[in-house]
XYZ file of C-alpha atoms in Angstrom:
123
model
C -169.451 -5.988 -8.602
C -167.587 -2.973 -7.331
C -169.342 -0.512 -5.047
C -168.499 3.123 -4.422
C -170.288 4.976 -1.636
C -170.476 8.733 -1.321
C -172.504 11.510 0.252
C -171.368 11.480 3.841
C -170.490 14.596 5.767
C -170.787 16.631 8.925
C -174.297 17.846 9.727
C -176.273 19.038 12.711
C -178.953 17.080 14.491
C -182.204 17.288 12.565
C -180.520 17.728 9.197
C -180.706 15.394 6.227
C -178.174 13.600 4.049
C -178.470 11.342 1.060
C -175.905 8.618 0.620
C -175.290 7.082 -2.779
C -173.696 3.797 -3.710
C -172.737 3.383 -7.350
C -172.206 -0.148 -8.613
C -170.284 -1.450 -11.571
C -171.520 -4.347 -13.636
C -174.507 -5.021 -15.831
C -176.459 -7.159 -13.381
C -177.057 -4.563 -10.684
C -180.805 -5.027 -10.994
C -180.411 -8.632 -9.833
C -178.630 -7.695 -6.592
C -180.207 -6.975 -3.285
C -178.485 -4.006 -1.704
C -177.897 -3.074 1.887
C -176.482 -0.335 4.038
C -174.584 -1.042 7.222
C -172.881 1.281 9.654
C -170.154 1.062 12.223
C -169.563 3.560 14.989
C -166.246 3.761 16.842
C -165.919 0.945 19.331
C -169.099 -0.745 18.148
C -169.890 -3.677 15.921
C -171.160 -3.282 12.396
C -174.913 -2.702 12.393
C -177.513 -3.341 9.719
C -179.315 -0.171 8.660
C -181.461 -0.875 5.605
C -181.831 -3.209 2.641
C -183.805 -3.456 -0.565
C -184.551 -6.790 -2.210
C -183.958 -6.971 -5.927
C -186.932 -9.158 -6.836
C -189.726 -6.971 -5.518
C -188.101 -3.871 -3.988
C -189.129 -4.926 -0.502
C -187.426 -2.691 2.024
C -186.118 -3.526 5.483
C -184.897 -1.224 8.225
C -183.415 -1.451 11.669
C -185.941 -0.162 14.176
C -183.856 2.862 15.138
C -184.115 4.398 11.649
C -187.669 3.479 10.684
C -189.603 6.563 9.680
C -186.409 8.582 9.217
C -184.358 6.700 6.602
C -185.441 5.507 3.175
C -183.553 3.133 0.932
C -184.191 3.248 -2.802
C -182.538 2.221 -6.026
C -182.243 3.378 -9.601
C -181.344 0.400 -11.743
C -180.796 2.594 -14.794
C -178.026 4.365 -12.888
C -176.751 1.280 -11.051
C -177.142 3.207 -7.827
C -178.720 2.635 -4.444
C -179.526 5.531 -2.150
C -180.053 6.032 1.539
C -182.044 9.153 2.323
C -181.466 10.057 5.946
C -183.761 12.591 7.572
C -184.010 13.881 11.127
C -180.467 12.778 11.806
C -179.405 12.206 15.392
C -175.963 12.172 16.986
C -176.333 8.418 17.482
C -176.451 8.040 13.692
C -172.782 9.025 13.580
C -170.859 6.191 11.947
C -169.086 5.019 8.842
C -171.787 3.878 6.417
C -171.001 1.060 4.022
C -173.029 -0.309 1.140
C -173.117 -3.972 0.247
C -174.577 -6.193 -2.448
C -175.770 -9.758 -2.713
C -177.614 -11.962 -5.159
C -179.620 -13.522 -2.347
C -183.199 -12.675 -1.463
C -183.029 -13.781 2.145
C -181.511 -12.670 5.443
C -180.728 -9.224 4.138
C -180.140 -7.836 7.617
C -177.219 -10.183 8.121
C -173.827 -8.953 6.963
C -172.545 -12.375 6.012
C -175.320 -12.622 3.407
C -173.445 -10.047 1.334
C -170.664 -10.834 -1.100
C -169.690 -7.361 -2.191
C -168.770 -4.388 -0.046
C -167.916 -0.821 -0.844
C -165.677 1.494 1.077
C -167.284 3.523 3.820
C -168.461 7.086 3.896
C -168.350 8.986 7.164
C -171.502 10.515 8.584
C -171.070 12.766 11.600
C -174.059 14.327 13.325
C -173.367 17.036 15.865
C -175.786 17.881 18.660
């Protein structure tokens, strides 16, 4: 599976962005998908995940109520809708995929990683 993320940019605090992650392969619907982010000088952080079997969604506490992960299996794409963006959301956002159903907030659960897309939120 190859993953291609897009949709990042420079926005002001309070604005919205939608990230997309397009996947190759015919078995996308059988992959749980996640978004992670990494800010300069910080470790990679889990942001959100969606489980392939039942579309259960998981979020880090800091984005709950503001971010929404979704998927369109017909388009082999997972999305991250980000609303009410804050300067602390500034990071490189990376999408990842895994066939597992468990531990989706843990980066080592993922086998496939896309390149990052930069999100910068100015105050």
